[in-house]
Amino acid sequence: MRNEMMHRPVVKEELVDFMRNKQKKIEGELGLIEEEAHEAGVPIIPHETVVFLQFFLNQIKPKNILEIGTAIGFSSSLMAQYVGEDGHVTTIDRFDVMIRKAKVTYERLGLTDKVTLLEGQAAEILPTLTGPYDFIFMDSAKSKYIEFLPECLRLLRVGGVLMVDDVFQAGTILDPIEEIPRSQRTIHRKLNQFLDTVMTHPELTSTLLPLGDGVIMITKEKELSE
């Protein structure tokens, strides 16, 4: 089923087209997986976010990465290219269909030793993890971002970065809730709560980027107060 929220650009369409089609493509098998996903309408991060991740991870050189929301395993496979020989990616998903597809992706790319897929509810799995992680990528149920935030911040090392995808709700995040379709109002309310929390937190630094449906980058400046 087509998700209209994924097809409403939050910046000018010609700029979106430029960012998605003019920036360097991924080479090799991972690039083929990206192309196949787009052709099949499988939801993965858009190419402008791919290019940003490549640039950013190459700069910070993380060793341990946590992802919440595996989908077909594309983004975790991309991130696995940047953790070095002794680094690792841990990813969480609860959907059987996606779990099966992600396992196929890891097999296809030879990443079964580089990526650990934890199957189940993130709310139950996150408290069992110890971290610390240098980089956390959250791209799961948008209404759960505020719920997962405390555990993400606990697991993130001081100076580490939490990147959260799809925070603009197809550009409607600032619209009055009365103008939001009823089916999207819970997401709208909780995304606003999430953004208010991280953007005003005294021990966090954050910046918003108009990539895809909006990205927020969050850094934990010091160990958080209880």
mmCIF file of C-alpha atoms in Angstrom:
data_model
loop_
_atom_site.group_PDB
_atom_site.id
_atom_site.type_symbol
_atom_site.label_atom_id
_atom_site.label_comp_id
_atom_site.label_asym_id
_atom_site.label_seq_id
_atom_site.Cartn_x
_atom_site.Cartn_y
_atom_site.Cartn_z
ATOM 1 C CA MET A 1 0.000 0.000 0.000
ATOM 2 C CA ARG A 2 1.345 3.424 -0.942
ATOM 3 C CA ASN A 3 2.123 5.598 2.089
ATOM 4 C CA GLU A 4 1.358 9.151 1.039
ATOM 5 C CA MET A 5 3.465 10.504 3.897
ATOM 6 C CA MET A 6 6.537 9.115 2.110
ATOM 7 C CA HIS A 7 5.779 10.937 -1.131
ATOM 8 C CA ARG A 8 5.314 14.524 0.009
ATOM 9 C CA PRO A 9 8.659 16.333 -0.242
ATOM 10 C CA VAL A 10 9.409 18.792 2.558
ATOM 11 C CA VAL A 11 11.663 20.858 0.277
ATOM 12 C CA LYS A 12 11.167 21.898 -3.356
ATOM 13 C CA GLU A 13 10.619 18.883 -5.587
ATOM 14 C CA GLU A 14 13.349 19.892 -8.030
ATOM 15 C CA LEU A 15 15.858 20.054 -5.166
ATOM 16 C CA VAL A 16 14.758 16.652 -3.901
ATOM 17 C CA ASP A 17 15.199 15.287 -7.420
ATOM 18 C CA PHE A 18 18.656 16.864 -7.624
ATOM 19 C CA MET A 19 19.776 15.405 -4.292
ATOM 20 C CA ARG A 20 18.409 11.957 -5.082
ATOM 21 C CA ASN A 21 19.581 11.615 -8.659
ATOM 22 C CA LYS A 22 22.743 13.688 -9.022
ATOM 23 C CA GLN A 23 24.720 12.550 -6.004
ATOM 24 C CA LYS A 24 27.086 9.627 -6.321
ATOM 25 C CA LYS A 25 25.448 6.208 -6.383
ATOM 26 C CA ILE A 26 26.475 3.279 -4.220
ATOM 27 C CA GLU A 27 28.676 0.798 -6.033
ATOM 28 C CA GLY A 28 28.466 -2.977 -5.987
ATOM 29 C CA GLU A 29 25.852 -5.292 -4.528
ATOM 30 C CA LEU A 30 24.585 -2.797 -1.950
ATOM 31 C CA GLY A 31 23.876 -0.347 -4.751
ATOM 32 C CA LEU A 32 21.879 -3.027 -6.550
ATOM 33 C CA ILE A 33 19.853 -3.630 -3.389
ATOM 34 C CA GLU A 34 19.090 0.086 -3.175
ATOM 35 C CA GLU A 35 17.954 0.159 -6.816
ATOM 36 C CA GLU A 36 15.824 -2.959 -6.401
ATOM 37 C CA ALA A 37 14.135 -1.522 -3.308
ATOM 38 C CA HIS A 38 13.244 1.700 -5.097
ATOM 39 C CA GLU A 39 11.912 -0.165 -8.130
ATOM 40 C CA ALA A 40 9.758 -2.391 -5.910
ATOM 41 C CA GLY A 41 8.534 0.485 -3.750
ATOM 42 C CA VAL A 42 10.164 -0.984 -0.645
ATOM 43 C CA PRO A 43 10.605 1.711 2.020
ATOM 44 C CA ILE A 44 14.293 2.397 2.648
ATOM 45 C CA ILE A 45 16.088 5.623 3.468
ATOM 46 C CA PRO A 46 16.147 7.993 0.463
ATOM 47 C CA HIS A 47 19.378 8.470 -1.432
ATOM 48 C CA GLU A 48 20.081 11.924 -0.005
ATOM 49 C CA THR A 49 20.083 10.357 3.471
ATOM 50 C CA VAL A 50 22.297 7.547 2.191
ATOM 51 C CA VAL A 51 24.886 10.042 0.946
ATOM 52 C CA PHE A 52 24.727 11.999 4.197
ATOM 53 C CA LEU A 53 25.239 8.813 6.249
ATOM 54 C CA GLN A 54 28.223 7.842 4.124
ATOM 55 C CA PHE A 55 29.826 11.245 4.638
ATOM 56 C CA PHE A 56 29.005 11.505 8.338
ATOM 57 C CA LEU A 57 29.998 7.979 9.373
ATOM 58 C CA ASN A 58 33.264 8.308 7.473
ATOM 59 C CA GLN A 59 34.009 11.360 9.620
ATOM 60 C CA ILE A 60 33.107 9.974 13.060
ATOM 61 C CA LYS A 61 34.324 6.401 12.379
ATOM 62 C CA PRO A 62 32.031 4.607 14.855
ATOM 63 C CA LYS A 63 32.905 1.160 16.179
ATOM 64 C CA ASN A 64 29.573 0.167 17.654
ATOM 65 C CA ILE A 65 26.269 1.118 16.045
ATOM 66 C CA LEU A 66 22.698 0.434 17.170
ATOM 67 C CA GLU A 67 19.729 0.639 14.805
ATOM 68 C CA ILE A 68 16.068 0.560 15.794
ATOM 69 C CA GLY A 69 14.009 -0.477 12.789
ATOM 70 C CA THR A 70 15.807 -2.915 10.486
ATOM 71 C CA ALA A 71 13.332 -3.131 7.602
ATOM 72 C CA ILE A 72 15.076 -5.064 4.766
ATOM 73 C CA GLY A 73 18.516 -4.516 6.284
ATOM 74 C CA PHE A 74 19.636 -1.857 3.819
ATOM 75 C CA SER A 75 20.618 0.919 6.221
ATOM 76 C CA SER A 76 22.324 -1.443 8.679
ATOM 77 C CA SER A 77 24.291 -2.928 5.774
ATOM 78 C CA LEU A 78 25.276 0.566 4.689
ATOM 79 C CA MET A 79 26.407 1.462 8.212
ATOM 80 C CA ALA A 80 28.356 -1.776 8.511
ATOM 81 C CA GLN A 81 30.707 -0.469 5.817
ATOM 82 C CA TYR A 82 31.966 2.198 8.244
ATOM 83 C CA VAL A 83 32.636 0.381 11.533
ATOM 84 C CA GLY A 84 36.041 -1.015 10.625
ATOM 85 C CA GLU A 85 37.292 -4.573 11.024
ATOM 86 C CA ASP A 86 36.596 -4.720 14.767
ATOM 87 C CA GLY A 87 33.286 -2.807 14.728
ATOM 88 C CA HIS A 88 29.740 -4.109 14.799
ATOM 89 C CA VAL A 89 26.154 -3.141 14.025
ATOM 90 C CA THR A 90 23.238 -4.291 16.189
ATOM 91 C CA THR A 91 19.740 -3.828 14.772
ATOM 92 C CA ILE A 92 16.248 -4.475 16.140
ATOM 93 C CA ASP A 93 13.014 -5.358 14.340
ATOM 94 C CA ARG A 94 9.759 -7.055 15.245
ATOM 95 C CA PHE A 95 8.176 -7.742 11.846
ATOM 96 C CA ASP A 96 8.645 -11.311 10.589
ATOM 97 C CA VAL A 97 8.507 -10.323 6.918
ATOM 98 C CA MET A 98 11.203 -7.684 7.346
ATOM 99 C CA ILE A 99 13.338 -9.968 9.490
ATOM 100 C CA ARG A 100 13.342 -12.597 6.753
ATOM 101 C CA LYS A 101 14.220 -10.035 4.099
ATOM 102 C CA ALA A 102 16.978 -8.519 6.231
ATOM 103 C CA LYS A 103 18.572 -11.927 6.752
ATOM 104 C CA VAL A 104 18.609 -12.440 2.998
ATOM 105 C CA THR A 105 20.277 -9.035 2.598
ATOM 106 C CA TYR A 106 23.004 -9.865 5.128
ATOM 107 C CA GLU A 107 23.654 -13.227 3.491
ATOM 108 C CA ARG A 108 23.810 -11.620 0.071
ATOM 109 C CA LEU A 109 26.367 -9.060 1.279
ATOM 110 C CA GLY A 110 28.393 -11.402 3.485
ATOM 111 C CA LEU A 111 27.553 -9.428 6.630
ATOM 112 C CA THR A 112 26.195 -12.137 8.907
ATOM 113 C CA ASP A 113 29.207 -11.746 11.225
ATOM 114 C CA LYS A 114 29.124 -7.958 11.079
ATOM 115 C CA VAL A 115 25.454 -7.338 11.856
ATOM 116 C CA THR A 116 23.428 -8.804 14.717
ATOM 117 C CA LEU A 117 19.665 -8.781 14.200
ATOM 118 C CA LEU A 118 17.654 -8.868 17.421
ATOM 119 C CA GLU A 119 14.093 -10.043 16.841
ATOM 120 C CA GLY A 120 11.290 -8.626 18.943
ATOM 121 C CA GLN A 121 9.848 -5.480 20.465
ATOM 122 C CA ALA A 122 12.364 -2.674 20.873
ATOM 123 C CA ALA A 123 10.674 -1.645 24.128
ATOM 124 C CA GLU A 124 11.594 -5.049 25.560
ATOM 125 C CA ILE A 125 15.024 -5.419 23.955
ATOM 126 C CA LEU A 126 16.505 -1.975 24.588
ATOM 127 C CA PRO A 127 16.600 -2.332 28.423
ATOM 128 C CA THR A 128 18.613 -5.566 28.035
ATOM 129 C CA LEU A 129 21.416 -3.873 26.075
ATOM 130 C CA THR A 130 24.474 -2.417 27.751
ATOM 131 C CA GLY A 131 26.217 -0.393 25.039
ATOM 132 C CA PRO A 132 27.766 2.035 24.897
ATOM 133 C CA TYR A 133 27.152 2.842 21.241
ATOM 134 C CA ASP A 134 28.957 5.502 19.243
ATOM 135 C CA PHE A 135 26.029 5.999 16.870
ATOM 136 C CA ILE A 136 22.349 5.112 17.121
ATOM 137 C CA PHE A 137 19.989 5.288 14.149
ATOM 138 C CA MET A 138 16.290 5.266 15.006
ATOM 139 C CA ASP A 139 13.893 4.680 12.119
ATOM 140 C CA SER A 140 10.969 2.785 13.594
ATOM 141 C CA ALA A 141 7.377 3.564 14.581
ATOM 142 C CA LYS A 142 7.304 7.354 14.842
ATOM 143 C CA SER A 143 4.904 7.344 17.786
ATOM 144 C CA LYS A 144 7.453 5.286 19.747
ATOM 145 C CA TYR A 145 10.365 7.724 19.422
ATOM 146 C CA ILE A 146 9.515 9.472 22.684
ATOM 147 C CA GLU A 147 9.166 6.092 24.415
ATOM 148 C CA PHE A 148 12.520 4.787 23.152
ATOM 149 C CA LEU A 149 14.413 8.028 23.820
ATOM 150 C CA PRO A 150 15.461 7.390 27.459
ATOM 151 C CA GLU A 151 16.962 3.992 26.614
ATOM 152 C CA CYS A 152 18.708 5.389 23.524
ATOM 153 C CA LEU A 153 20.293 8.127 25.617
ATOM 154 C CA ARG A 154 21.334 5.603 28.266
ATOM 155 C CA LEU A 155 23.014 3.446 25.639
ATOM 156 C CA LEU A 156 24.677 6.317 23.763
ATOM 157 C CA ARG A 157 28.217 7.177 24.822
ATOM 158 C CA VAL A 158 29.031 10.717 25.839
ATOM 159 C CA GLY A 159 29.808 12.547 22.600
ATOM 160 C CA GLY A 160 27.950 9.935 20.586
ATOM 161 C CA VAL A 161 25.225 10.757 18.075
ATOM 162 C CA LEU A 162 21.594 9.676 17.922
ATOM 163 C CA MET A 163 20.127 10.156 14.434
ATOM 164 C CA VAL A 164 16.349 9.999 14.179
ATOM 165 C CA ASP A 165 14.640 9.728 10.787
ATOM 166 C CA ASP A 166 11.243 10.938 9.518
ATOM 167 C CA VAL A 167 10.489 13.654 12.070
ATOM 168 C CA PHE A 168 8.669 16.154 9.826
ATOM 169 C CA GLN A 169 5.573 13.992 9.216
ATOM 170 C CA ALA A 170 5.616 14.790 5.493
ATOM 171 C CA GLY A 171 6.016 18.482 6.267
ATOM 172 C CA THR A 172 2.893 18.625 8.465
ATOM 173 C CA ILE A 173 4.659 18.535 11.830
ATOM 174 C CA LEU A 174 3.850 22.194 12.575
ATOM 175 C CA ASP A 175 0.247 22.074 11.347
ATOM 176 C CA PRO A 176 -2.562 22.349 13.915
ATOM 177 C CA ILE A 177 -3.567 18.902 15.037
ATOM 178 C CA GLU A 178 -7.130 19.571 13.868
ATOM 179 C CA GLU A 179 -5.807 19.645 10.293
ATOM 180 C CA ILE A 180 -4.051 16.283 10.641
ATOM 181 C CA PRO A 181 -5.962 13.145 9.512
ATOM 182 C CA ARG A 182 -7.290 11.354 12.572
ATOM 183 C CA SER A 183 -5.234 8.258 11.747
ATOM 184 C CA GLN A 184 -2.052 10.364 12.016
ATOM 185 C CA ARG A 185 -2.849 12.446 15.106
ATOM 186 C CA THR A 186 -1.166 10.190 17.658
ATOM 187 C CA ILE A 187 2.028 10.243 15.592
ATOM 188 C CA HIS A 188 1.724 14.017 15.209
ATOM 189 C CA ARG A 189 1.298 14.594 18.928
ATOM 190 C CA LYS A 190 4.092 12.256 19.994
ATOM 191 C CA LEU A 191 6.541 13.477 17.337
ATOM 192 C CA ASN A 192 6.003 17.027 18.566
ATOM 193 C CA GLN A 193 6.548 15.847 22.134
ATOM 194 C CA PHE A 194 9.749 14.108 21.046
ATOM 195 C CA LEU A 195 11.086 17.167 19.226
ATOM 196 C CA ASP A 196 10.226 19.485 22.103
ATOM 197 C CA THR A 197 12.014 17.174 24.526
ATOM 198 C CA VAL A 198 15.285 16.799 22.639
ATOM 199 C CA MET A 199 15.478 20.378 21.384
ATOM 200 C CA THR A 200 15.081 21.891 24.862
ATOM 201 C CA HIS A 201 17.049 19.309 26.867
ATOM 202 C CA PRO A 202 19.903 21.072 28.714
ATOM 203 C CA GLU A 203 22.332 18.163 28.264
ATOM 204 C CA LEU A 204 21.676 17.488 24.586
ATOM 205 C CA THR A 205 22.715 19.332 21.438
ATOM 206 C CA SER A 206 20.577 18.819 18.345
ATOM 207 C CA THR A 207 20.247 19.976 14.760
ATOM 208 C CA LEU A 208 17.514 19.422 12.183
ATOM 209 C CA LEU A 209 18.241 18.484 8.573
ATOM 210 C CA PRO A 210 15.753 18.553 5.654
ATOM 211 C CA LEU A 211 16.734 15.108 4.375
ATOM 212 C CA GLY A 212 13.898 12.858 3.249
ATOM 213 C CA ASP A 213 11.045 13.475 5.687
ATOM 214 C CA GLY A 214 13.311 15.273 8.134
ATOM 215 C CA VAL A 215 16.208 14.102 10.282
ATOM 216 C CA ILE A 216 17.328 15.237 13.720
ATOM 217 C CA MET A 217 20.885 14.673 14.945
ATOM 218 C CA ILE A 218 21.307 14.579 18.725
ATOM 219 C CA THR A 219 24.544 14.545 20.730
ATOM 220 C CA LYS A 220 24.763 13.629 24.412
ATOM 221 C CA GLU A 221 27.157 16.185 25.886
ATOM 222 C CA LYS A 222 27.567 14.466 29.273
ATOM 223 C CA GLU A 223 26.089 11.691 31.331
ATOM 224 C CA LEU A 224 22.465 12.618 31.934
ATOM 225 C CA SER A 225 21.022 13.535 35.280
ATOM 226 C CA GLU A 226 18.621 11.053 36.819
#
